[in-house]
């Protein structure tokens, strides 16, 4: 398991995983994630995750502010849910466009790694293809709609994303924890 963790700035009520190949890499024949931005809204019954080719968006409660994000890059599907008192856990499949999918802010701009191991590695090291992501959240409803500046204290929001490759496309959404979607509009 590869783990990346730290405080990140949510923008426009979201954080995301975004295909972001290096600028010097020739990807002229590849699809561009810009063709799929912004990703579609989540369907009824789901409110934490949505995806399109090359991007997975995670809805935060805070409009703008620091939230804690941990990403686990796994070799295969976890057998059990991650330990913790998670309020919501959702899972869905997505198609990576390259081996360069990184954590990003809701304005679809990759986070700058401020310390070794903090979101500098790709969550799709196996390259283009099919993956699943399982998102866990805690305290998303505590700061609904707030706007915090860079120097303001972080929120209490916590997110864990687990990502693993699959051999087939599986866009099936699953809500594993949580009764009804919270109203975050």
Short mmCIF file of N, CA and C in Angstrom, two decimals:
data_model
loop_
_atom_site.label_atom_id
_atom_site.label_comp_id
_atom_site.label_asym_id
_atom_site.label_seq_id
_atom_site.Cartn_x
_atom_site.Cartn_y
_atom_site.Cartn_z
N UNK A 1 0.85 -1.18 0.00
CA UNK A 1 0.00 0.00 0.00
C UNK A 1 0.90 1.24 0.00
N UNK A 2 0.53 2.19 -0.81
CA UNK A 2 1.20 3.49 -0.85
C UNK A 2 0.24 4.49 -0.20
N UNK A 3 0.72 5.25 0.79
CA UNK A 3 -0.15 6.21 1.48
C UNK A 3 0.39 7.62 1.33
N UNK A 4 -0.52 8.55 1.05
CA UNK A 4 -0.21 9.97 1.01
C UNK A 4 -1.23 10.65 1.91
N UNK A 5 -0.80 11.64 2.71
CA UNK A 5 -1.71 12.24 3.66
C UNK A 5 -1.29 13.65 4.02
N UNK A 6 -2.29 14.53 4.23
CA UNK A 6 -1.99 15.89 4.66
C UNK A 6 -3.21 16.79 4.57
N UNK A 7 -3.03 18.04 4.99
CA UNK A 7 -4.08 19.05 4.90
C UNK A 7 -4.04 19.66 3.52
N UNK A 8 -5.20 19.75 2.88
CA UNK A 8 -5.28 20.29 1.52
C UNK A 8 -6.41 21.32 1.46
N UNK A 9 -6.33 22.20 0.48
CA UNK A 9 -7.34 23.25 0.33
C UNK A 9 -8.44 22.77 -0.60
N UNK A 10 -9.64 22.66 -0.07
CA UNK A 10 -10.82 22.37 -0.90
C UNK A 10 -11.24 23.67 -1.57
N UNK A 11 -11.62 23.59 -2.81
CA UNK A 11 -12.09 24.75 -3.57
C UNK A 11 -13.41 24.39 -4.22
N UNK A 12 -14.33 25.33 -4.27
CA UNK A 12 -15.63 25.10 -4.90
C UNK A 12 -16.31 23.84 -4.35
N UNK A 13 -16.18 23.66 -3.01
CA UNK A 13 -16.79 22.55 -2.30
C UNK A 13 -16.34 21.20 -2.80
N UNK A 14 -15.06 21.09 -3.21
CA UNK A 14 -14.58 19.78 -3.63
C UNK A 14 -13.06 19.67 -3.65
N UNK A 15 -12.64 18.44 -3.61
CA UNK A 15 -11.28 18.02 -3.89
C UNK A 15 -11.41 16.94 -4.94
N UNK A 16 -10.34 16.59 -5.62
CA UNK A 16 -10.49 15.59 -6.66
C UNK A 16 -9.20 14.84 -6.95
N UNK A 17 -9.33 13.81 -7.75
CA UNK A 17 -8.21 13.11 -8.37
C UNK A 17 -8.29 13.48 -9.83
N UNK A 18 -7.18 13.92 -10.41
CA UNK A 18 -7.19 14.50 -11.75
C UNK A 18 -6.03 13.99 -12.58
N UNK A 19 -6.31 13.60 -13.82
CA UNK A 19 -5.26 13.20 -14.75
C UNK A 19 -4.42 14.43 -15.07
N UNK A 20 -3.12 14.35 -14.79
CA UNK A 20 -2.25 15.51 -14.96
C UNK A 20 -0.85 15.07 -15.42
N UNK A 21 -0.71 14.69 -16.70
CA UNK A 21 0.61 14.27 -17.19
C UNK A 21 1.60 15.42 -17.16
N UNK A 22 2.90 15.11 -17.02
CA UNK A 22 3.91 16.17 -17.05
C UNK A 22 3.83 16.95 -18.36
N UNK A 23 4.15 18.23 -18.31
CA UNK A 23 4.05 19.10 -19.49
C UNK A 23 4.94 18.64 -20.64
N UNK A 24 6.07 18.01 -20.33
CA UNK A 24 6.99 17.60 -21.39
C UNK A 24 6.67 16.22 -21.97
N UNK A 25 5.60 15.59 -21.51
CA UNK A 25 5.21 14.27 -22.01
C UNK A 25 4.33 14.44 -23.23
N UNK A 26 4.65 13.73 -24.31
CA UNK A 26 3.86 13.82 -25.54
C UNK A 26 2.62 12.94 -25.39
N UNK A 27 1.48 13.57 -25.17
CA UNK A 27 0.22 12.84 -25.03
C UNK A 27 -0.78 13.31 -26.08
N UNK A 28 -0.29 13.69 -27.27
CA UNK A 28 -1.16 14.25 -28.29
C UNK A 28 -2.22 13.27 -28.75
N UNK A 29 -1.96 11.97 -28.67
CA UNK A 29 -2.96 11.00 -29.12
C UNK A 29 -3.92 10.59 -28.01
N UNK A 30 -3.61 10.99 -26.80
CA UNK A 30 -4.44 10.60 -25.65
C UNK A 30 -5.62 11.56 -25.49
N UNK A 31 -6.65 11.06 -24.81
CA UNK A 31 -7.77 11.93 -24.45
C UNK A 31 -7.28 12.96 -23.45
N UNK A 32 -7.94 14.07 -23.41
CA UNK A 32 -7.59 15.13 -22.48
C UNK A 32 -8.69 15.25 -21.44
N UNK A 33 -8.28 15.29 -20.17
CA UNK A 33 -9.26 15.38 -19.09
C UNK A 33 -10.11 16.64 -19.21
N UNK A 34 -9.58 17.69 -19.84
CA UNK A 34 -10.35 18.92 -20.01
C UNK A 34 -11.66 18.68 -20.77
N UNK A 35 -11.68 17.63 -21.60
CA UNK A 35 -12.91 17.30 -22.33
C UNK A 35 -14.03 16.82 -21.41
N UNK A 36 -13.68 16.43 -20.19
CA UNK A 36 -14.66 15.84 -19.26
C UNK A 36 -14.91 16.72 -18.04
N UNK A 37 -14.36 17.93 -18.01
CA UNK A 37 -14.55 18.82 -16.87
C UNK A 37 -15.67 19.81 -17.13
N UNK A 38 -16.44 20.16 -16.12
CA UNK A 38 -16.48 19.51 -14.82
C UNK A 38 -17.17 18.16 -14.93
N UNK A 39 -16.90 17.25 -13.99
CA UNK A 39 -17.59 15.96 -14.03
C UNK A 39 -19.08 16.15 -13.78
N UNK A 40 -19.89 15.19 -14.17
CA UNK A 40 -21.34 15.34 -13.97
C UNK A 40 -21.71 15.30 -12.50
N UNK A 41 -22.90 15.79 -12.20
CA UNK A 41 -23.42 15.71 -10.83
C UNK A 41 -23.70 14.26 -10.49
N UNK A 42 -23.58 13.95 -9.21
CA UNK A 42 -23.90 12.60 -8.74
C UNK A 42 -25.40 12.34 -8.88
N UNK A 43 -25.79 11.11 -9.20
CA UNK A 43 -27.22 10.80 -9.30
C UNK A 43 -27.89 10.78 -7.94
N UNK A 44 -29.21 10.78 -7.93
CA UNK A 44 -29.97 10.72 -6.69
C UNK A 44 -29.50 9.54 -5.84
N UNK A 45 -29.40 9.77 -4.55
CA UNK A 45 -28.99 8.72 -3.63
C UNK A 45 -27.50 8.71 -3.36
N UNK A 46 -26.73 9.55 -4.07
CA UNK A 46 -25.28 9.64 -3.90
C UNK A 46 -24.90 11.11 -3.83
N UNK A 47 -23.97 11.46 -2.95
CA UNK A 47 -23.57 12.86 -2.87
C UNK A 47 -22.09 13.07 -2.55
N UNK A 48 -21.33 12.00 -2.42
CA UNK A 48 -19.93 12.13 -2.04
C UNK A 48 -19.00 12.07 -3.24
N UNK A 49 -19.28 11.19 -4.19
CA UNK A 49 -18.38 10.95 -5.32
C UNK A 49 -19.07 11.11 -6.66
N UNK A 50 -18.33 11.60 -7.62
CA UNK A 50 -18.76 11.57 -9.01
C UNK A 50 -17.49 11.42 -9.85
N UNK A 51 -17.63 10.90 -11.06
CA UNK A 51 -16.45 10.66 -11.88
C UNK A 51 -16.75 10.83 -13.36
N UNK A 52 -15.71 11.08 -14.10
CA UNK A 52 -15.70 11.11 -15.55
C UNK A 52 -14.31 10.61 -15.94
N UNK A 53 -14.07 10.28 -17.20
CA UNK A 53 -12.73 9.82 -17.56
C UNK A 53 -11.65 10.83 -17.13
N UNK A 54 -10.70 10.34 -16.36
CA UNK A 54 -9.59 11.18 -15.93
C UNK A 54 -9.82 12.02 -14.70
N UNK A 55 -11.02 11.97 -14.11
CA UNK A 55 -11.28 12.79 -12.93
C UNK A 55 -12.30 12.12 -12.00
N UNK A 56 -12.02 12.22 -10.69
CA UNK A 56 -12.96 11.80 -9.65
C UNK A 56 -13.11 12.99 -8.73
N UNK A 57 -14.33 13.49 -8.55
CA UNK A 57 -14.59 14.63 -7.67
C UNK A 57 -15.20 14.13 -6.35
N UNK A 58 -14.72 14.70 -5.25
CA UNK A 58 -15.18 14.38 -3.91
C UNK A 58 -15.80 15.64 -3.34
N UNK A 59 -17.07 15.58 -2.94
CA UNK A 59 -17.77 16.75 -2.40
C UNK A 59 -17.39 16.98 -0.94
N UNK A 60 -16.98 18.19 -0.64
CA UNK A 60 -16.69 18.59 0.74
C UNK A 60 -17.88 19.40 1.25
N UNK A 61 -17.92 19.64 2.54
CA UNK A 61 -18.96 20.50 3.09
C UNK A 61 -18.57 21.96 2.98
N UNK A 62 -17.31 22.25 3.26
CA UNK A 62 -16.81 23.62 3.22
C UNK A 62 -16.68 24.07 1.75
N UNK A 63 -17.09 25.31 1.48
CA UNK A 63 -16.96 25.84 0.13
C UNK A 63 -15.48 26.01 -0.23
N UNK A 64 -14.73 26.58 0.71
CA UNK A 64 -13.29 26.71 0.56
C UNK A 64 -12.68 26.62 1.94
N UNK A 65 -11.67 25.80 2.09
CA UNK A 65 -11.00 25.64 3.37
C UNK A 65 -10.17 24.38 3.39
N UNK A 66 -9.30 24.28 4.37
CA UNK A 66 -8.43 23.11 4.48
C UNK A 66 -9.17 21.94 5.09
N UNK A 67 -9.04 20.79 4.43
CA UNK A 67 -9.60 19.53 4.90
C UNK A 67 -8.46 18.52 4.94
N UNK A 68 -8.61 17.47 5.72
CA UNK A 68 -7.55 16.46 5.79
C UNK A 68 -7.87 15.35 4.80
N UNK A 69 -6.89 15.04 3.97
CA UNK A 69 -7.04 14.01 2.94
C UNK A 69 -5.96 12.96 3.10
N UNK A 70 -6.37 11.70 3.08
CA UNK A 70 -5.45 10.57 3.03
C UNK A 70 -5.83 9.76 1.81
N UNK A 71 -4.83 9.35 1.04
CA UNK A 71 -5.05 8.52 -0.14
C UNK A 71 -4.26 7.24 0.03
N UNK A 72 -4.93 6.10 -0.14
CA UNK A 72 -4.28 4.79 -0.15
C UNK A 72 -4.33 4.26 -1.58
N UNK A 73 -3.18 3.98 -2.15
CA UNK A 73 -3.10 3.34 -3.47
C UNK A 73 -2.86 1.85 -3.19
N UNK A 74 -3.83 1.02 -3.59
CA UNK A 74 -3.82 -0.40 -3.27
C UNK A 74 -3.63 -1.25 -4.52
N UNK A 75 -3.19 -2.49 -4.31
CA UNK A 75 -3.04 -3.43 -5.42
C UNK A 75 -4.36 -4.11 -5.78
N UNK A 76 -5.25 -4.19 -4.80
CA UNK A 76 -6.54 -4.86 -5.02
C UNK A 76 -7.58 -4.30 -4.07
N UNK A 77 -8.83 -4.70 -4.28
CA UNK A 77 -9.93 -4.21 -3.46
C UNK A 77 -9.72 -4.58 -1.99
N UNK A 78 -9.91 -3.62 -1.08
CA UNK A 78 -9.78 -3.94 0.34
C UNK A 78 -10.90 -4.90 0.77
N UNK A 79 -10.56 -5.83 1.63
CA UNK A 79 -11.55 -6.82 2.08
C UNK A 79 -12.58 -6.22 3.02
N UNK A 80 -12.19 -5.20 3.78
CA UNK A 80 -13.08 -4.58 4.75
C UNK A 80 -13.03 -3.06 4.60
N UNK A 81 -14.02 -2.40 5.16
CA UNK A 81 -14.00 -0.94 5.19
C UNK A 81 -12.87 -0.47 6.10
N UNK A 82 -12.34 0.68 5.81
CA UNK A 82 -11.29 1.25 6.65
C UNK A 82 -11.83 1.49 8.06
N UNK A 83 -10.96 1.29 9.04
CA UNK A 83 -11.36 1.52 10.42
C UNK A 83 -11.66 3.00 10.64
N UNK A 84 -12.64 3.25 11.48
CA UNK A 84 -12.99 4.63 11.81
C UNK A 84 -14.49 4.80 11.87
N UNK A 85 -14.91 5.93 12.40
CA UNK A 85 -16.33 6.25 12.53
C UNK A 85 -16.79 7.07 11.33
N UNK A 86 -16.62 6.54 10.16
CA UNK A 86 -16.96 7.25 8.93
C UNK A 86 -18.46 7.48 8.84
N UNK A 87 -18.86 8.69 8.46
CA UNK A 87 -20.28 9.01 8.33
C UNK A 87 -20.84 8.56 6.98
N UNK A 88 -20.01 8.63 5.94
CA UNK A 88 -20.43 8.21 4.61
C UNK A 88 -19.27 7.49 3.95
N UNK A 89 -19.58 6.40 3.25
CA UNK A 89 -18.60 5.70 2.42
C UNK A 89 -19.29 5.39 1.12
N UNK A 90 -18.73 5.88 0.02
CA UNK A 90 -19.24 5.59 -1.32
C UNK A 90 -18.11 5.06 -2.18
N UNK A 91 -18.49 4.31 -3.20
CA UNK A 91 -17.51 3.71 -4.09
C UNK A 91 -18.02 3.77 -5.52
N UNK A 92 -17.10 4.00 -6.45
CA UNK A 92 -17.46 3.97 -7.87
C UNK A 92 -16.23 3.66 -8.70
N UNK A 93 -16.48 3.31 -9.96
CA UNK A 93 -15.39 3.04 -10.89
C UNK A 93 -15.11 4.27 -11.74
N UNK A 94 -13.89 4.35 -12.23
CA UNK A 94 -13.54 5.43 -13.16
C UNK A 94 -12.46 4.93 -14.10
N UNK A 95 -12.32 5.63 -15.20
CA UNK A 95 -11.30 5.27 -16.20
C UNK A 95 -10.20 6.31 -16.15
N UNK A 96 -9.00 5.85 -15.82
CA UNK A 96 -7.83 6.73 -15.82
C UNK A 96 -7.34 6.89 -17.25
N UNK A 97 -6.92 8.08 -17.59
CA UNK A 97 -6.42 8.36 -18.93
C UNK A 97 -4.92 8.14 -19.04
N UNK A 98 -4.23 8.07 -17.90
CA UNK A 98 -2.78 7.89 -17.93
C UNK A 98 -2.31 7.38 -16.56
N UNK A 99 -1.01 7.30 -16.42
CA UNK A 99 -0.40 6.92 -15.14
C UNK A 99 -0.09 8.15 -14.30
N UNK A 100 -0.78 9.25 -14.57
CA UNK A 100 -0.47 10.52 -13.92
C UNK A 100 -1.72 11.15 -13.31
N UNK A 101 -2.42 10.41 -12.45
CA UNK A 101 -3.60 10.93 -11.78
C UNK A 101 -3.20 11.34 -10.37
N UNK A 102 -3.37 12.63 -10.05
CA UNK A 102 -2.92 13.19 -8.79
C UNK A 102 -4.07 13.86 -8.04
N UNK A 103 -3.88 14.00 -6.73
CA UNK A 103 -4.84 14.75 -5.92
C UNK A 103 -4.81 16.21 -6.35
N UNK A 104 -6.00 16.84 -6.37
CA UNK A 104 -6.11 18.22 -6.82
C UNK A 104 -7.20 18.94 -6.05
N UNK A 105 -7.18 20.25 -6.12
CA UNK A 105 -8.22 21.06 -5.51
C UNK A 105 -9.44 21.06 -6.41
N UNK A 106 -10.55 21.52 -5.90
CA UNK A 106 -11.79 21.54 -6.66
C UNK A 106 -11.77 22.43 -7.88
N UNK A 107 -10.76 23.28 -7.99
CA UNK A 107 -10.63 24.06 -9.22
C UNK A 107 -9.78 23.31 -10.23
N UNK A 108 -9.56 22.00 -9.97
CA UNK A 108 -8.85 21.09 -10.87
C UNK A 108 -7.41 21.51 -11.08
N UNK A 109 -6.79 21.98 -10.01
CA UNK A 109 -5.38 22.33 -10.05
C UNK A 109 -4.65 21.43 -9.05
N UNK A 110 -3.65 20.67 -9.50
CA UNK A 110 -2.97 19.73 -8.59
C UNK A 110 -2.37 20.43 -7.38
N UNK A 111 -2.42 19.73 -6.24
CA UNK A 111 -1.80 20.24 -5.03
C UNK A 111 -0.29 20.24 -5.20
N UNK A 112 0.37 21.24 -4.69
CA UNK A 112 1.83 21.22 -4.64
C UNK A 112 2.22 20.43 -3.40
N UNK A 113 3.10 19.45 -3.57
CA UNK A 113 3.55 18.66 -2.44
C UNK A 113 4.44 19.53 -1.57
N UNK A 114 4.07 19.72 -0.31
CA UNK A 114 4.86 20.56 0.58
C UNK A 114 5.84 19.76 1.42
N UNK A 115 5.69 18.46 1.41
CA UNK A 115 6.64 17.61 2.12
C UNK A 115 6.69 16.27 1.39
N UNK A 116 7.78 15.53 1.53
CA UNK A 116 7.89 14.24 0.85
C UNK A 116 6.71 13.33 1.18
N UNK A 117 6.17 12.70 0.18
CA UNK A 117 5.06 11.77 0.38
C UNK A 117 3.70 12.41 0.37
N UNK A 118 3.63 13.73 0.22
CA UNK A 118 2.34 14.40 0.28
C UNK A 118 1.81 14.68 -1.13
N UNK A 119 1.11 13.73 -1.69
CA UNK A 119 0.38 13.86 -2.94
C UNK A 119 1.28 14.10 -4.17
N UNK A 120 2.52 13.70 -4.09
CA UNK A 120 3.39 13.87 -5.25
C UNK A 120 3.36 12.66 -6.17
N UNK A 121 2.84 11.54 -5.70
CA UNK A 121 2.80 10.32 -6.50
C UNK A 121 1.42 10.11 -7.11
N UNK A 122 1.39 9.42 -8.22
CA UNK A 122 0.13 9.14 -8.90
C UNK A 122 -0.68 8.09 -8.16
N UNK A 123 -2.00 8.20 -8.26
CA UNK A 123 -2.88 7.18 -7.69
C UNK A 123 -3.20 6.11 -8.74
N UNK A 124 -2.69 6.27 -9.97
CA UNK A 124 -2.92 5.30 -11.04
C UNK A 124 -1.58 4.81 -11.61
N UNK A 125 -0.73 4.23 -10.75
CA UNK A 125 0.60 3.83 -11.21
C UNK A 125 0.57 2.72 -12.27
N UNK A 126 -0.52 2.00 -12.38
CA UNK A 126 -0.62 0.95 -13.41
C UNK A 126 -0.94 1.53 -14.78
N UNK A 127 -1.12 2.84 -14.86
CA UNK A 127 -1.35 3.50 -16.14
C UNK A 127 -2.81 3.64 -16.48
N UNK A 128 -3.05 3.98 -17.75
CA UNK A 128 -4.43 4.15 -18.22
C UNK A 128 -5.20 2.85 -18.04
N UNK A 129 -6.47 2.98 -17.72
CA UNK A 129 -7.30 1.80 -17.53
C UNK A 129 -8.36 2.03 -16.48
N UNK A 130 -8.90 0.93 -16.00
CA UNK A 130 -10.03 0.99 -15.07
C UNK A 130 -9.57 0.86 -13.62
N UNK A 131 -10.20 1.67 -12.78
CA UNK A 131 -9.90 1.70 -11.35
C UNK A 131 -11.22 1.85 -10.60
N UNK A 132 -11.15 1.56 -9.30
CA UNK A 132 -12.26 1.89 -8.40
C UNK A 132 -11.70 2.78 -7.31
N UNK A 133 -12.57 3.64 -6.82
CA UNK A 133 -12.20 4.50 -5.69
C UNK A 133 -13.29 4.39 -4.64
N UNK A 134 -12.86 4.22 -3.40
CA UNK A 134 -13.77 4.17 -2.26
C UNK A 134 -13.46 5.39 -1.40
N UNK A 135 -14.45 6.24 -1.21
CA UNK A 135 -14.26 7.48 -0.44
C UNK A 135 -14.96 7.36 0.90
N UNK A 136 -14.25 7.73 1.96
CA UNK A 136 -14.77 7.77 3.32
C UNK A 136 -14.74 9.23 3.77
N UNK A 137 -15.78 9.66 4.47
CA UNK A 137 -15.79 11.03 4.99
C UNK A 137 -16.28 11.08 6.42
N UNK A 138 -15.76 12.09 7.14
CA UNK A 138 -16.16 12.35 8.51
C UNK A 138 -16.23 13.85 8.71
N UNK A 139 -17.29 14.32 9.32
CA UNK A 139 -17.50 15.74 9.68
C UNK A 139 -17.73 16.65 8.48
N UNK A 140 -18.19 16.14 7.38
CA UNK A 140 -18.43 16.95 6.19
C UNK A 140 -19.53 17.98 6.42
N UNK A 141 -20.47 17.69 7.29
CA UNK A 141 -21.60 18.59 7.51
C UNK A 141 -21.36 19.69 8.52
N UNK A 142 -20.19 19.75 9.15
CA UNK A 142 -19.94 20.72 10.23
C UNK A 142 -19.69 22.14 9.74
N UNK A 143 -19.22 22.32 8.54
CA UNK A 143 -18.86 23.66 8.06
C UNK A 143 -19.51 23.96 6.72
N UNK A 144 -20.75 23.56 6.57
CA UNK A 144 -21.43 23.70 5.29
C UNK A 144 -21.36 25.11 4.73
N UNK A 145 -20.84 25.19 3.52
CA UNK A 145 -20.82 26.45 2.80
C UNK A 145 -19.84 27.50 3.29
N UNK A 146 -19.07 27.22 4.33
CA UNK A 146 -18.12 28.21 4.85
C UNK A 146 -17.02 28.49 3.83
N UNK A 147 -16.47 29.67 3.91
CA UNK A 147 -15.33 30.06 3.09
C UNK A 147 -14.21 30.46 4.04
N UNK A 148 -13.12 29.72 4.01
CA UNK A 148 -11.99 30.01 4.90
C UNK A 148 -10.77 30.40 4.05
N UNK A 149 -10.04 31.37 4.56
CA UNK A 149 -8.82 31.82 3.88
C UNK A 149 -7.66 30.89 4.22
N UNK A 150 -6.55 31.08 3.51
CA UNK A 150 -5.38 30.22 3.67
C UNK A 150 -4.87 30.16 5.11
N UNK A 151 -4.94 31.28 5.82
CA UNK A 151 -4.40 31.34 7.19
C UNK A 151 -5.42 30.97 8.26
N UNK A 152 -6.66 30.69 7.87
CA UNK A 152 -7.68 30.30 8.84
C UNK A 152 -7.42 28.87 9.31
N UNK A 153 -7.94 28.51 10.49
CA UNK A 153 -7.78 27.13 10.97
C UNK A 153 -8.44 26.14 10.00
N UNK A 154 -7.92 24.92 9.95
CA UNK A 154 -8.55 23.91 9.09
C UNK A 154 -9.91 23.50 9.62
N UNK A 155 -10.69 22.88 8.76
CA UNK A 155 -11.99 22.34 9.17
C UNK A 155 -11.77 21.02 9.91
N UNK A 156 -12.86 20.44 10.38
CA UNK A 156 -12.80 19.12 11.02
C UNK A 156 -13.01 18.01 10.00
N UNK A 157 -13.19 18.37 8.73
CA UNK A 157 -13.49 17.37 7.70
C UNK A 157 -12.29 16.46 7.44
N UNK A 158 -12.60 15.16 7.34
CA UNK A 158 -11.58 14.14 7.07
C UNK A 158 -12.06 13.28 5.91
N UNK A 159 -11.15 12.98 4.99
CA UNK A 159 -11.46 12.14 3.84
C UNK A 159 -10.37 11.09 3.67
N UNK A 160 -10.79 9.88 3.36
CA UNK A 160 -9.88 8.80 3.00
C UNK A 160 -10.33 8.28 1.65
N UNK A 161 -9.42 8.26 0.68
CA UNK A 161 -9.69 7.69 -0.64
C UNK A 161 -8.83 6.46 -0.81
N UNK A 162 -9.45 5.35 -1.14
CA UNK A 162 -8.73 4.12 -1.46
C UNK A 162 -8.92 3.85 -2.95
N UNK A 163 -7.82 3.64 -3.67
CA UNK A 163 -7.86 3.48 -5.12
C UNK A 163 -7.15 2.18 -5.48
N UNK A 164 -7.77 1.39 -6.36
CA UNK A 164 -7.13 0.16 -6.82
C UNK A 164 -7.53 -0.11 -8.28
N UNK A 165 -6.63 -0.79 -9.02
CA UNK A 165 -6.93 -1.11 -10.43
C UNK A 165 -7.90 -2.28 -10.53
N UNK A 166 -8.68 -2.29 -11.60
CA UNK A 166 -9.56 -3.41 -11.90
C UNK A 166 -9.30 -3.83 -13.35
N UNK A 167 -9.78 -4.99 -13.71
CA UNK A 167 -9.54 -5.49 -15.07
C UNK A 167 -10.66 -5.13 -16.02
N UNK A 168 -11.80 -4.71 -15.48
CA UNK A 168 -12.93 -4.37 -16.33
C UNK A 168 -13.57 -3.05 -15.88
N UNK A 169 -14.30 -2.45 -16.78
CA UNK A 169 -15.02 -1.23 -16.44
C UNK A 169 -16.18 -1.57 -15.51
N UNK A 170 -16.25 -0.89 -14.39
CA UNK A 170 -17.34 -1.10 -13.43
C UNK A 170 -17.75 0.26 -12.91
N UNK A 171 -18.73 0.87 -13.56
CA UNK A 171 -19.19 2.20 -13.15
C UNK A 171 -20.26 2.13 -12.08
N UNK A 172 -20.55 0.94 -11.59
CA UNK A 172 -21.57 0.75 -10.57
C UNK A 172 -21.21 1.54 -9.31
N UNK A 173 -22.13 2.38 -8.87
CA UNK A 173 -21.95 3.15 -7.64
C UNK A 173 -22.48 2.34 -6.47
N UNK A 174 -21.79 2.48 -5.35
CA UNK A 174 -22.24 1.79 -4.13
C UNK A 174 -22.15 2.76 -2.97
N UNK A 175 -23.19 2.80 -2.18
CA UNK A 175 -23.17 3.54 -0.92
C UNK A 175 -23.04 2.49 0.17
N UNK A 176 -21.88 2.44 0.83
CA UNK A 176 -21.58 1.39 1.78
C UNK A 176 -21.89 1.78 3.22
N UNK A 177 -21.84 3.09 3.52
CA UNK A 177 -22.16 3.61 4.84
C UNK A 177 -22.91 4.92 4.64
N UNK A 178 -23.91 5.13 5.46
CA UNK A 178 -24.70 6.36 5.39
C UNK A 178 -26.09 6.05 4.86
N UNK A 179 -27.10 6.59 5.53
CA UNK A 179 -28.48 6.30 5.13
C UNK A 179 -28.90 7.10 3.93
N UNK A 180 -29.01 8.38 4.11
CA UNK A 180 -29.47 9.25 3.04
C UNK A 180 -28.38 10.28 2.77
N UNK A 181 -28.24 10.70 1.52
CA UNK A 181 -27.27 11.74 1.25
C UNK A 181 -27.58 13.00 2.05
N UNK A 182 -26.54 13.62 2.59
CA UNK A 182 -26.73 14.88 3.28
C UNK A 182 -27.04 15.96 2.27
N UNK A 183 -27.79 16.95 2.69
CA UNK A 183 -28.13 18.02 1.77
C UNK A 183 -27.06 19.09 1.86
N UNK A 184 -26.17 19.11 0.86
CA UNK A 184 -25.05 20.03 0.88
C UNK A 184 -25.18 21.12 -0.16
N UNK A 185 -26.37 21.33 -0.69
CA UNK A 185 -26.53 22.30 -1.75
C UNK A 185 -26.43 23.69 -1.29
#
